[in-house]
Structure formats: structure tokens, C-alpha cells
Tab-separated table of C-alpha atoms and ligand atoms in Angstrom:
chain	number	residue	atom	x	y	z
P	1	GLY	CA	0.000	0.000	0.000
P	2	ALA	CA	2.759	2.406	0.970
P	3	LEU	CA	4.532	1.499	-2.221
P	4	VAL	CA	1.517	2.314	-4.321
P	5	SER	CA	0.844	5.563	-2.498
P	6	MET	CA	4.371	6.751	-3.133
P	7	ALA	CA	4.193	5.846	-6.802
P	8	GLY	CA	2.974	9.292	-7.817
P	9	ARG	CA	5.890	11.042	-6.175
P	10	LEU	CA	8.326	8.517	-7.520
P	11	MET	CA	6.914	8.755	-11.001
P	12	ARG	CA	7.345	12.518	-10.923
P	13	ARG	CA	11.003	12.055	-10.051
P	14	TRP	CA	11.558	9.433	-12.696
P	15	CYS	CA	9.390	10.643	-15.454
P	16	PRO	CA	9.376	14.359	-16.195
P	17	SER	CA	6.917	13.754	-19.011
P	18	LEU	CA	4.467	12.083	-16.655
P	19	LEU	CA	2.666	15.320	-16.012
P	20	GLN	CA	2.677	16.530	-19.553
P	21	ASP	CA	-1.056	16.931	-19.502
P	22	LEU	CA	-0.637	19.409	-16.667
P	23	HIS	CA	1.584	21.599	-18.803
P	24	PHE	CA	0.979	25.183	-17.993
P	25	PRO	CA	-1.564	26.570	-18.685
P	26	VAL	CA	-3.366	23.315	-19.384
P	27	VAL	CA	-4.610	23.008	-15.800
P	28	GLN	CA	-8.345	23.283	-16.355
P	29	LEU	CA	-9.105	26.915	-15.876
P	30	HIS	CA	-12.815	27.089	-16.589
P	31	MET	CA	-14.464	28.523	-13.522
P	32	SER	CA	-18.009	27.596	-12.771
P	33	ARG	CA	-20.174	30.556	-11.685
P	34	THR	CA	-21.314	28.705	-8.581
P	35	ALA	CA	-17.728	28.478	-7.393
P	36	MET	CA	-17.369	32.267	-7.259
P	37	ARG	CA	-17.684	33.656	-3.757
P	38	ALA	CA	-15.926	36.240	-1.523
P	39	SER	CA	-12.394	36.091	-2.975
P	40	GLU	CA	-13.610	35.147	-6.402
P	41	LYS	CA	-12.118	38.212	-8.078
P	42	ASP	CA	-8.632	37.535	-6.679
P	43	PHE	CA	-9.003	33.919	-7.640
P	44	GLU	CA	-10.101	34.791	-11.157
P	45	ASN	CA	-7.178	37.230	-11.473
P	46	ALA	CA	-4.783	34.542	-10.287
P	47	VAL	CA	-6.156	32.134	-12.870
P	48	ASN	CA	-5.549	34.762	-15.576
P	49	GLN	CA	-2.156	35.709	-14.171
P	50	LEU	CA	-1.087	32.107	-14.434
P	51	LYS	CA	-1.733	32.220	-18.172
P	52	LEU	CA	0.735	35.105	-18.500
P	53	LEU	CA	3.656	33.383	-16.804
P	54	LYS	CA	6.615	33.193	-19.184
P	55	LYS	CA	8.405	30.406	-17.404
P	56	ASP	CA	6.956	26.954	-16.878
P	57	PRO	CA	6.696	26.616	-13.075
P	58	GLY	CA	7.499	22.911	-13.158
P	59	ASN	CA	5.389	19.822	-12.644
P	60	GLU	CA	5.395	19.901	-8.835
P	61	VAL	CA	3.922	23.399	-8.781
P	62	LYS	CA	1.476	22.650	-11.566
P	63	LEU	CA	0.275	19.646	-9.626
P	64	LYS	CA	-0.297	21.791	-6.520
P	65	LEU	CA	-2.121	24.382	-8.611
P	66	TYR	CA	-4.272	21.658	-10.121
P	67	ALA	CA	-5.210	20.264	-6.713
P	68	LEU	CA	-5.938	23.692	-5.236
P	69	TYR	CA	-8.006	24.679	-8.249
P	70	LYS	CA	-10.105	21.529	-7.991
P	71	GLN	CA	-10.537	21.994	-4.237
P	72	ALA	CA	-11.426	25.671	-4.659
P	73	THR	CA	-13.985	25.014	-7.365
P	74	GLU	CA	-15.364	21.570	-6.536
P	75	GLY	CA	-14.487	20.998	-2.889
P	76	PRO	CA	-12.982	17.759	-1.495
P	77	CYS	CA	-12.023	15.094	-3.980
P	78	ASN	CA	-15.158	13.184	-4.931
P	79	THR	CA	-14.171	11.113	-7.947
P	80	PRO	CA	-13.220	7.408	-7.952
P	81	LYS	CA	-9.522	6.665	-7.550
P	82	PRO	CA	-7.919	5.905	-10.941
P	83	GLY	CA	-6.224	2.532	-11.399
P	84	MET	CA	-2.624	1.963	-10.345
P	85	LEU	CA	-1.427	1.951	-13.970
P	86	ASP	CA	-3.212	5.183	-14.824
P	87	PHE	CA	-0.205	7.131	-13.572
P	88	ILE	CA	-1.100	10.652	-14.623
P	89	ASN	CA	-4.698	10.653	-13.430
P	90	LYS	CA	-3.718	8.821	-10.284
P	91	THR	CA	-1.037	11.411	-9.512
P	92	LYS	CA	-3.552	14.217	-10.024
P	93	TRP	CA	-6.146	12.384	-7.959
P	94	ASP	CA	-3.616	11.833	-5.136
P	95	ALA	CA	-2.729	15.537	-5.084
P	96	TRP	CA	-6.349	16.629	-4.924
P	97	SER	CA	-7.310	13.941	-2.441
P	98	ALA	CA	-4.376	14.915	-0.191
P	99	LEU	CA	-6.088	18.254	0.445
P	100	GLY	CA	-8.744	16.365	2.433
P	101	SER	CA	-11.509	18.631	3.678
P	102	LEU	CA	-9.625	21.892	3.185
P	103	PRO	CA	-12.326	24.572	2.851
P	104	LYS	CA	-12.887	26.004	-0.604
P	105	GLU	CA	-12.024	29.533	0.598
P	106	THR	CA	-8.667	28.397	2.015
P	107	ALA	CA	-7.872	26.489	-1.187
P	108	ARG	CA	-8.721	29.615	-3.167
P	109	GLN	CA	-6.462	31.749	-0.970
P	110	ASN	CA	-3.617	29.213	-1.198
P	111	TYR	CA	-4.016	29.145	-4.955
P	112	VAL	CA	-3.824	32.969	-5.125
P	113	ASP	CA	-0.721	32.972	-2.850
P	114	LEU	CA	0.991	30.286	-4.905
P	115	VAL	CA	0.326	32.081	-8.199
P	116	SER	CA	1.557	35.341	-6.734
P	117	SER	CA	4.813	33.648	-5.656
P	118	LEU	CA	5.302	32.823	-9.336
P	119	SER	CA	4.746	36.440	-10.450
P	120	PRO	CA	6.978	38.014	-13.141
P	121	SER	CA	9.137	39.782	-10.506
P	122	SER	CA	10.024	36.529	-8.789
P	123	GLU	CA	10.367	34.987	-12.230
P	124	SER	CA	12.958	37.457	-13.392
P	125	SER	CA	14.935	37.275	-10.169
P	126	SER	CA	15.043	33.515	-10.183
P	127	GLN	CA	18.212	32.013	-11.574
P	128	ILE	CA	18.081	29.928	-14.672
P	129	LYS	CA	19.543	26.587	-13.705
P	130	PRO	CA	21.986	25.057	-16.158
P	131	ALA	CA	20.570	21.931	-17.728
P	132	ALA	CA	22.143	18.590	-16.833
P	133	ALA	CA	24.779	17.575	-19.356
P	134	ASP	CA	22.551	15.089	-21.165
P	135	GLU	CA	19.541	17.416	-21.127
P	136	LYS	CA	21.467	19.997	-23.109
P	137	LEU	CA	21.880	17.547	-25.924
P	138	PRO	CA	19.212	17.010	-28.535
P	139	GLU	CA	18.006	13.397	-28.550
P	140	SER	CA	20.148	12.537	-31.573
P	141	GLU	CA	23.324	13.276	-29.608
P	142	ASN	CA	22.576	10.446	-27.200
P	143	VAL	CA	23.799	8.120	-29.917
P	144	VAL	CA	26.941	9.504	-31.538
P	145	VAL	CA	28.043	7.916	-34.796
P	146	THR	CA	31.487	8.546	-36.276
P	147	SER	CA	33.294	6.855	-39.130
P	148	GLU	CA	37.047	6.899	-39.615
P	149	GLY	CA	39.802	4.597	-40.839
P	150	GLY	CA	37.390	1.860	-41.874
P	151	ILE	CA	35.640	1.819	-38.478
P	152	THR	CA	32.113	3.074	-37.832
P	153	LYS	CA	31.732	3.751	-34.123
P	154	ILE	CA	28.283	3.945	-32.525
P	155	MET	CA	28.670	5.434	-29.065
P	156	LEU	CA	25.922	5.461	-26.436
P	157	ASN	CA	26.304	8.940	-25.038
P	158	ARG	CA	24.098	9.549	-22.002
P	159	PRO	CA	26.689	9.164	-19.276
P	160	THR	CA	24.676	10.905	-16.548
P	161	LYS	CA	22.004	8.201	-16.970
P	162	ARG	CA	24.602	5.447	-17.287
P	163	ASN	CA	23.835	5.358	-21.024
P	164	ALA	CA	20.319	3.990	-20.422
P	165	ILE	CA	18.547	3.481	-23.739
P	166	THR	CA	15.431	5.532	-24.407
P	167	THR	CA	12.897	4.594	-27.077
P	168	SER	CA	14.394	7.271	-29.378
P	169	MET	CA	17.826	5.766	-28.860
P	170	TYR	CA	16.591	2.318	-29.911
P	171	LYS	CA	15.409	3.913	-33.154
P	172	GLU	CA	18.671	5.826	-33.593
P	173	ILE	CA	20.718	2.661	-33.126
P	174	ILE	CA	18.576	0.811	-35.686
P	175	HIS	CA	19.159	3.680	-38.100
P	176	ALA	CA	22.898	3.836	-37.381
P	177	LEU	CA	23.258	0.097	-38.040
P	178	LYS	CA	21.315	0.420	-41.274
P	179	VAL	CA	23.624	3.193	-42.472
P	180	ALA	CA	26.756	1.362	-41.265
P	181	SER	CA	25.756	-1.791	-43.124
P	182	THR	CA	26.256	-0.011	-46.463
P	183	ASP	CA	28.805	2.718	-45.659
P	184	ASN	CA	32.499	2.556	-46.544
P	185	SER	CA	33.561	1.109	-43.225
P	186	THR	CA	34.939	-2.393	-42.792
P	187	ILE	CA	33.902	-3.012	-39.190
P	188	THR	CA	31.372	-1.497	-36.794
P	189	VAL	CA	31.912	-0.917	-33.103
P	190	ILE	CA	29.435	-0.200	-30.317
P	191	THR	CA	30.690	1.340	-27.094
P	192	GLY	CA	29.607	3.617	-24.242
P	193	SER	CA	30.815	7.018	-23.104
P	194	GLY	CA	31.889	7.610	-19.519
P	195	ASP	CA	32.163	4.925	-16.856
P	196	TYR	CA	29.314	2.687	-18.021
P	197	TYR	CA	28.823	0.691	-21.170
P	198	SER	CA	25.063	0.952	-20.609
P	199	SER	CA	22.470	0.377	-17.895
P	200	GLY	CA	20.156	-1.147	-20.493
P	201	ASN	CA	16.580	-0.179	-21.116
P	202	ASP	CA	15.728	3.240	-19.705
P	203	LEU	CA	13.187	2.320	-17.046
P	204	THR	CA	11.296	5.545	-17.611
P	205	ASN	CA	10.269	4.022	-20.941
P	206	PHE	CA	7.675	2.253	-18.780
P	207	THR	CA	6.492	5.187	-16.752
P	208	ALA	CA	6.102	7.529	-19.735
P	209	VAL	CA	3.177	5.499	-21.048
P	210	PRO	CA	0.038	7.656	-21.300
P	211	PRO	CA	-2.969	6.337	-19.363
P	212	GLY	CA	-5.291	4.183	-21.398
P	213	GLU	CA	-2.551	3.428	-23.903
P	214	ILE	CA	-0.677	0.739	-22.023
P	215	GLU	CA	-1.620	-2.153	-24.262
P	216	GLU	CA	-0.970	-0.169	-27.427
P	217	SER	CA	2.386	1.038	-26.025
P	218	ALA	CA	3.402	-2.499	-25.080
P	219	LYS	CA	2.532	-3.643	-28.589
P	220	ASN	CA	4.583	-0.842	-30.145
P	221	ALA	CA	7.457	-1.470	-27.736
P	222	GLY	CA	7.387	-5.135	-28.756
P	223	ILE	CA	7.678	-4.137	-32.418
P	224	LEU	CA	10.473	-1.680	-31.630
P	225	LEU	CA	12.392	-4.280	-29.656
P	226	ARG	CA	11.954	-6.879	-32.392
P	227	ASP	CA	13.242	-4.444	-35.048
P	228	PHE	CA	16.114	-3.436	-32.774
P	229	VAL	CA	17.275	-7.022	-32.253
P	230	ASN	CA	16.699	-7.904	-35.917
P	231	SER	CA	19.095	-5.164	-36.936
P	232	PHE	CA	21.821	-6.978	-34.956
P	233	ILE	CA	20.873	-10.408	-36.324
P	234	ASP	CA	21.039	-9.106	-39.890
P	235	PHE	CA	24.076	-6.869	-39.589
P	236	PRO	CA	26.371	-7.966	-42.434
P	237	LYS	CA	29.806	-6.684	-41.330
P	238	PRO	CA	31.937	-7.646	-38.330
P	239	LEU	CA	30.265	-6.142	-35.267
P	240	ILE	CA	32.405	-5.515	-32.214
P	241	ALA	CA	31.345	-4.507	-28.695
P	242	VAL	CA	33.892	-2.423	-26.790
P	243	VAL	CA	32.507	-2.871	-23.289
P	244	ASN	CA	34.123	-0.010	-21.408
P	245	GLY	CA	32.288	-0.561	-18.104
P	246	PRO	CA	29.285	-2.239	-16.452
P	247	ALA	CA	26.583	-3.506	-18.785
P	248	VAL	CA	22.978	-4.286	-17.800
P	249	GLY	CA	19.969	-5.886	-19.508
P	250	ILE	CA	19.441	-5.602	-23.249
P	251	VAL	CA	23.026	-4.515	-23.967
P	252	VAL	CA	24.218	-7.766	-22.387
P	253	THR	CA	21.701	-10.068	-24.048
P	254	ILE	CA	22.498	-8.847	-27.563
P	255	LEU	CA	26.198	-9.592	-27.046
P	256	GLY	CA	25.482	-13.115	-28.306
P	257	LEU	CA	24.787	-11.495	-31.691
P	258	PHE	CA	28.147	-9.687	-31.845
P	259	ASP	CA	31.166	-11.164	-33.595
P	260	VAL	CA	33.728	-10.033	-31.033
P	261	VAL	CA	33.332	-8.634	-27.498
P	262	TYR	CA	36.228	-6.819	-25.824
P	263	ALA	CA	35.811	-5.818	-22.195
P	264	SER	CA	37.631	-3.682	-19.686
P	265	ASP	CA	38.357	-5.567	-16.463
P	266	ARG	CA	36.044	-3.006	-14.836
P	267	ALA	CA	33.081	-4.262	-16.855
P	268	THR	CA	30.344	-6.425	-15.362
P	269	PHE	CA	27.492	-8.261	-17.075
P	270	HIS	CA	24.086	-8.275	-15.440
P	271	THR	CA	20.637	-9.386	-16.662
P	272	PRO	CA	18.185	-8.699	-13.802
P	273	PHE	CA	15.054	-9.781	-15.699
P	274	SER	CA	13.353	-11.778	-12.964
P	275	GLU	CA	13.901	-8.937	-10.500
P	276	LEU	CA	12.094	-6.698	-12.986
P	277	GLY	CA	9.276	-9.188	-13.646
P	278	GLN	CA	10.487	-9.548	-17.229
P	279	SER	CA	11.994	-12.242	-19.415
P	280	PRO	CA	15.106	-12.585	-21.597
P	281	GLU	CA	15.371	-10.837	-24.938
P	282	GLY	CA	18.024	-10.205	-27.602
P	283	CYS	CA	17.864	-13.938	-28.508
P	284	SER	CA	19.676	-14.665	-25.238
P	285	SER	CA	17.231	-17.475	-24.403
P	286	TYR	CA	18.938	-19.273	-27.293
P	287	THR	CA	22.432	-17.731	-27.579
P	288	PHE	CA	23.351	-17.821	-23.874
P	289	PRO	CA	22.737	-21.560	-23.296
P	290	LYS	CA	24.545	-22.189	-26.577
P	291	ILE	CA	27.528	-20.035	-25.615
P	292	MET	CA	27.914	-20.899	-21.932
P	293	GLY	CA	25.827	-24.017	-21.393
P	294	PRO	CA	22.295	-24.160	-19.979
P	295	THR	CA	23.153	-24.071	-16.289
P	296	LYS	CA	25.443	-21.060	-16.454
P	297	ALA	CA	22.912	-19.325	-18.718
P	298	ALA	CA	20.144	-20.074	-16.222
P	299	GLU	CA	22.098	-18.490	-13.394
P	300	MET	CA	22.344	-15.290	-15.397
P	301	LEU	CA	18.960	-15.206	-17.105
P	302	LEU	CA	16.778	-16.627	-14.316
P	303	PHE	CA	18.571	-15.519	-11.193
P	304	GLY	CA	20.304	-12.394	-12.456
P	305	LYS	CA	23.795	-13.475	-11.466
P	306	LYS	CA	26.165	-10.640	-12.288
P	307	LEU	CA	29.371	-11.767	-14.002
P	308	THR	CA	32.726	-10.052	-13.818
P	309	ALA	CA	34.489	-9.483	-17.119
P	310	ARG	CA	36.814	-12.393	-16.431
P	311	GLU	CA	33.898	-14.724	-15.616
P	312	ALA	CA	32.078	-13.623	-18.768
P	313	CYS	CA	35.249	-14.318	-20.727
P	314	ALA	CA	35.667	-17.749	-19.154
P	315	GLN	CA	32.071	-18.532	-20.193
P	316	GLY	CA	32.576	-17.408	-23.769
P	317	LEU	CA	30.391	-14.296	-23.739
P	318	VAL	CA	33.456	-12.038	-23.889
P	319	THR	CA	36.337	-12.548	-26.324
P	320	GLU	CA	39.094	-10.901	-24.298
P	321	VAL	CA	39.514	-8.796	-21.158
P	322	PHE	CA	41.969	-5.903	-20.928
P	323	PRO	CA	43.214	-3.985	-17.889
P	324	GLU	CA	41.274	-0.735	-17.554
P	325	SER	CA	44.509	1.285	-17.674
P	326	THR	CA	45.351	0.118	-21.216
P	327	PHE	CA	41.905	-0.901	-22.427
P	328	GLN	CA	41.200	1.884	-24.907
P	329	LYS	CA	44.723	1.961	-26.320
P	330	GLU	CA	45.048	-1.781	-26.803
P	331	VAL	CA	41.566	-2.317	-28.176
P	332	TRP	CA	41.627	0.527	-30.671
P	333	THR	CA	45.104	-0.396	-31.903
P	334	ARG	CA	43.831	-3.864	-32.620
P	335	LEU	CA	40.603	-2.678	-34.224
P	336	LYS	CA	42.466	-0.265	-36.493
P	337	ALA	CA	44.519	-3.194	-37.768
P	338	TYR	CA	41.409	-5.350	-38.276
P	339	ALA	CA	39.763	-2.543	-40.208
P	340	LYS	CA	42.520	-2.765	-42.820
P	341	LEU	CA	41.528	-6.322	-43.756
P	342	PRO	CA	39.680	-6.831	-47.053
P	343	PRO	CA	36.053	-5.863	-46.350
P	344	ASN	CA	34.419	-8.263	-48.812
P	345	SER	CA	36.295	-11.208	-47.408
P	346	LEU	CA	35.154	-10.272	-43.898
P	347	ARG	CA	31.541	-9.968	-45.004
P	348	ILE	CA	31.537	-13.270	-46.825
P	349	SER	CA	33.149	-15.078	-43.904
P	350	LYS	CA	30.655	-13.582	-41.468
P	351	GLU	CA	27.821	-14.685	-43.725
P	352	LEU	CA	29.206	-18.249	-43.676
P	353	ILE	CA	29.499	-18.259	-39.899
P	354	ARG	CA	26.084	-16.741	-39.189
P	355	SER	CA	23.741	-17.576	-42.058
P	356	THR	CA	22.667	-21.006	-40.838
P	357	GLU	CA	21.335	-19.478	-37.606
P	358	LYS	CA	19.606	-16.401	-38.989
P	359	GLU	CA	16.154	-17.832	-39.565
P	360	LYS	CA	16.172	-19.440	-36.152
P	361	LEU	CA	17.309	-16.231	-34.491
P	362	HIS	CA	14.480	-14.273	-36.142
P	363	ALA	CA	11.947	-16.777	-34.864
P	364	ILE	CA	13.430	-16.690	-31.362
P	365	ASN	CA	13.494	-12.908	-31.374
P	366	ALA	CA	9.816	-12.755	-32.392
P	367	GLU	CA	8.850	-15.223	-29.658
P	368	GLU	CA	10.854	-13.409	-26.956
P	369	CYS	CA	9.214	-10.103	-27.904
P	370	THR	CA	5.724	-11.613	-27.762
P	371	VAL	CA	6.421	-13.065	-24.328
P	372	LEU	CA	7.903	-9.767	-23.101
P	373	GLN	CA	4.895	-7.833	-24.355
P	374	GLY	CA	2.763	-9.918	-22.027
P	375	ARG	CA	5.247	-9.427	-19.196
P	376	TRP	CA	5.128	-5.614	-19.532
P	377	LEU	CA	1.375	-5.744	-18.959
P	378	SER	CA	1.700	-7.972	-15.910
P	379	GLU	CA	1.329	-6.796	-12.346
P	380	GLU	CA	4.594	-8.569	-11.523
P	381	CYS	CA	6.472	-6.358	-13.950
P	382	MET	CA	4.757	-3.133	-12.918
P	383	SER	CA	5.294	-3.726	-9.228
P	384	ALA	CA	8.908	-4.753	-9.845
P	385	ILE	CA	9.497	-1.464	-11.670
P	386	LEU	CA	7.836	0.427	-8.805
P	387	ASN	CA	9.949	-1.524	-6.309
P	388	PHE	CA	13.089	-0.574	-8.169
P	389	ILE	CA	12.063	3.056	-8.344
P	390	SER	CA	11.079	3.242	-4.690
P	391	ARG	CA	14.334	1.588	-3.653
P	392	LYS	CA	16.260	4.160	-5.642
P	393	SER	CA	14.251	7.042	-4.230
P	394	LYS	CA	15.608	6.120	-0.755
P	395	LEU	CA	12.192	7.033	0.690
J	401	LIG	C1	4.626	-0.480	-21.904
J	401	LIG	C2	5.981	-0.939	-21.993
J	401	LIG	C3	7.013	0.006	-22.593
J	401	LIG	C4	8.365	-0.581	-22.454
J	401	LIG	C5	9.387	-0.105	-23.424
J	401	LIG	C6	10.530	-1.067	-23.450
J	401	LIG	C7	11.337	-1.079	-24.714
J	401	LIG	C8	12.271	-2.242	-24.886
J	401	LIG	C9	12.663	-2.982	-23.638
J	401	LIG	C10	13.764	-3.969	-23.898
J	401	LIG	C11	14.008	-4.887	-22.739
J	401	LIG	C12	15.167	-4.437	-21.974
J	401	LIG	C13	15.399	-4.884	-20.754
J	401	LIG	C14	16.499	-4.351	-19.939
J	401	LIG	O1	17.425	-3.702	-20.352
J	401	LIG	S1	16.357	-4.722	-18.291
J	401	LIG	C15	17.593	-3.766	-17.484
J	401	LIG	C16	17.106	-2.410	-17.128
J	401	LIG	N1	18.116	-1.712	-16.379
J	401	LIG	C17	18.226	-1.761	-15.050
J	401	LIG	O2	17.478	-2.422	-14.380
J	401	LIG	C18	19.307	-0.916	-14.429
J	401	LIG	C19	18.734	0.129	-13.524
J	401	LIG	N2	19.786	0.943	-12.955
J	401	LIG	C20	20.563	0.550	-11.924
J	401	LIG	O3	20.440	-0.537	-11.409
J	401	LIG	C21	21.590	1.498	-11.440
J	401	LIG	O4	21.201	2.785	-11.860
J	401	LIG	C22	22.992	1.191	-11.973
J	401	LIG	C23	23.514	-0.070	-11.268
J	401	LIG	C24	22.971	0.980	-13.487
J	401	LIG	C25	23.958	2.371	-11.675
J	401	LIG	O5	23.960	2.649	-10.292
J	401	LIG	P1	24.732	3.955	-9.757
J	401	LIG	O6	24.560	3.952	-8.284
J	401	LIG	O7	26.105	3.983	-10.307
J	401	LIG	O8	23.984	5.167	-10.423
J	401	LIG	P2	22.498	5.676	-10.163
J	401	LIG	O9	21.592	4.554	-9.844
J	401	LIG	O10	22.541	6.825	-9.240
J	401	LIG	O11	22.126	6.181	-11.631
J	401	LIG	C26	22.620	7.424	-12.149
J	401	LIG	C27	21.522	8.056	-12.927
J	401	LIG	O12	21.196	7.229	-14.028
J	401	LIG	C28	19.820	6.861	-13.977
J	401	LIG	N3	19.664	5.507	-14.481
J	401	LIG	C29	20.517	4.488	-14.329
J	401	LIG	N4	20.046	3.418	-14.945
J	401	LIG	C30	18.879	3.754	-15.507
J	401	LIG	C31	17.918	3.062	-16.290
J	401	LIG	N5	18.091	1.800	-16.664
J	401	LIG	N6	16.836	3.724	-16.684
J	401	LIG	C32	16.655	5.009	-16.376
J	401	LIG	N7	17.532	5.734	-15.633
J	401	LIG	C33	18.632	5.099	-15.211
J	401	LIG	C34	19.450	6.965	-12.518
J	401	LIG	O13	18.071	7.151	-12.375
J	401	LIG	C35	20.243	8.178	-12.115
J	401	LIG	O14	19.545	9.300	-12.598
J	401	LIG	P3	19.329	10.564	-11.650
J	401	LIG	O15	20.723	11.055	-11.342
J	401	LIG	O16	18.529	11.493	-12.467
J	401	LIG	O17	18.623	10.047	-10.436
């Protein structure tokens, strides 16, 4: 119960877009005549003043304004509580309901006070906060693609979020692989910027789902995931992972589709699917048992055992481990040499190695995505995501 009641607050922390429908001045501002009483003029002015604000006051404030407005015009919350998965309406409902039996007049006064604290004078005196490093970047800069010396490098570039992959990033990676498959490069490399390789799927991909669109979103996410994994299965040139740090979830499972995996000795490999109420993807339900044997694969995929780079190497998931201090230098020296090899020969050899499995991998990918789609709609998955978020919120 406590977990559910904190979900609204947690969602606001994790999902800035959660309250998009409260975007200023979208808070419903139509005043009913019956609501107008003693301080009605001040209240009406405040409502109009709010429309003139130049700066978005932020979701927390908009939520307060929403609740006060509802209380001032309709009195205590009197509508049925929205379902647990209806995040936005539930968050709004919680805010309004939290005002209890606050009298309409007090709500009106509080609303007027709050709007006046957001007046242009306080607006102009307030400092503009610098955006976080990743926020400054347009979405396309979260996946940086460069091509030089026969190597196309696709770098996950969201270091402040441990290179977690947003839905836009999945699409950008698909696009980058499509371009790399026909560009002049000989080999393609995927790596991460900063300390992490990647923390896998951005968990706010789940919380950003608009209410009433959960099934449709899960269906679309299933298609996106299938296309994402297919672009690895079908990639025609040598594909190399340069795992510069810890790797979690989807970026680990797709390693079975890479041709070579180099890891820093700082890297770890973690697939916490059961903890998240989910199931394996990236064809790992097939590639992992094949690579490391069923019992080692089960420890990772069922029980989320985190492997060190050396363990992953011993089990065949990683090709070679390098000391962190020389990792970049050694790996890139080697890759530059590999990139000088005849490209057609490399392609043809890769085709020989991989072609017999392709059809099977497509079928496995499709099945994994169908199963996951069901998982995303399950209570187990939703409550596991909430558990993770609440644990991180340190509440
Ligand atoms: C309707 C359904 C729609 C679904 C759409 C899905 C689309 C396809 C799905 C494909 C299936 C993929 C599955 C997976 O990849 S499962 C794995 C998911 N990843 C995780 O569970 C990792 C979660 N993160 C962590 O455990 C830790 O953050 C980590 C160990 C990685 C790092 O810990 P550390 O203490 O070093 O750092 P912080 O926790 O403080 O994190 C720093 C900031 O980065 C943010 N962060 C980190 N990881 C993620 C993530 N995966 N998603 C979103 N954000 C992440 C974290 O919140 C911190 O941000 P703030 O500084 O803003 O708090």
C-alpha cells in the first residue's frame, strides 16, 4: 500500500513527461459561476495571471495548482480513484485527495498565494539553472556515430544516466546500423561514453506510457524491440562490442549477436530480468545456453547473477579482457589493424558463420518479444518497476 501511495511522487522524479497533460496553462481553468464567492475576483485574477507566466513553473507546482483549483472550485475530492497503472490521473487524484476537507475559501487563498509567488518579478529574479549535461543535448546526440579509418563507431552517449537506452535511442541505433551496413567502413563498433557501457533499457520508458494506452504502447514497444534485435541479427559486417564498463539488460543479451566482445576488467554483465518481472530478450534465451551451457545461462537469465568481465570471458560471452589502464589503447590499436583487412572477405566469412542461424534467431526474437509484451502488462512487472524506483528514491 505504501509502495503504491508513493508511486505518484516517484513517477514525478523518474518521469518528467508524466505530467505533460498538466503543462501550464493546461490546468483546467474554466471557472463555474457557482464556485465564485468572496475572494472570487482575486481567484479569477490569479487564474488569468497564471496564463501570462513566461516560465513553466514545473510539474510539482502545476500539480499543486491543479489540486488547489479543484478543491477551490469543486471541494474535497469526490471522484473514484484511478487505477494503479493510470499514472497521470492517479497522480492528479492523489494531489487533490491529499487536500482532504480543506475549505474552498482556504484552497482559493492558497491558490492565489501560490500564483503570486510565481509572479513576473520573482520569475525574473530567479536564476536559470543550467541543464544537466545530457539534457542539453538534442536526442540525436545520445547516440553519436562517427566513421574513420574503416571503423564506424556507434557510441551510447548519455553518461549521466549510465547510457540507459530511451525509445528514441533504440530507433537511432537501428538507423545507425542500417547506415553502417552499407557505408564505406569495414567493421562497426558499439561502445559507451563515460564509466558505463550501458544500464540497459531506460526504465522511464515504462512510466512515460500515457494512461489508457498501455496495451498499445506495449505492442509498439514489442515491435520496436523486435526491429532493434533484428538489426543486430542481420548486420552484415563484423560487429564488435567495446565494453568499457558495467553492462545491464538488453546490452548484455544482444552480445550473443556480436562477432567479437572486448571488455575492460572493470566491466560487469548483469541481466536482472526476474527482479524486474520480465523475461530474456536479444535472442539470449537461445544464444546464452549455446555459448555458456544451460546451467550457467540459467544463473544469469533466471537468477540475475552478475558476471565479472573475467567470468564472462571464461564462459565465452566475452572474447578478451583488458586492464582498464590500457583498455582503450590496446583495443583501438587492434581494431584499427582489423579494419585494414579486405572488407568483402570479412563480409563473406561472417555470412558463412552466421547464415545457418539467422532464420532461427528471427523466430526466437519474435517469440521473446511476444512473451515480453505480455510481461510488460503484468502486475509482476509493474510492481517490480515500482519496487526498483522506490528503492532508488531512498524514501
Ligand atoms: C509499456 C511498456 C514500454 C516498455 C518499453 C521497453 C522497450 C524495450 C525494452 C527492452 C528490454 C530491456 C530490458 C532491460 O534492459 S532490463 C535492465 C534495465 N536496467 C536496469 O534495471 C538498471 C537500472 N539501474 C541501476 O540498477 C543502477 O542505476 C545502476 C547499477 C545501473 C547504476 O547505479 P549507480 O549507483 O552507479 O547510479 P544511479 O543509480 O545513481 O544512476 C545514475 C543516474 O542514471 C539513472 N539511471 C541508471 N540506470 C537507468 C535506467 N536503466 N533507466 C533510467 N535511468 C537510469 C538513474 O536514475 C540516475 O539518474 P538521476 O541522477 O537522475 O537520479
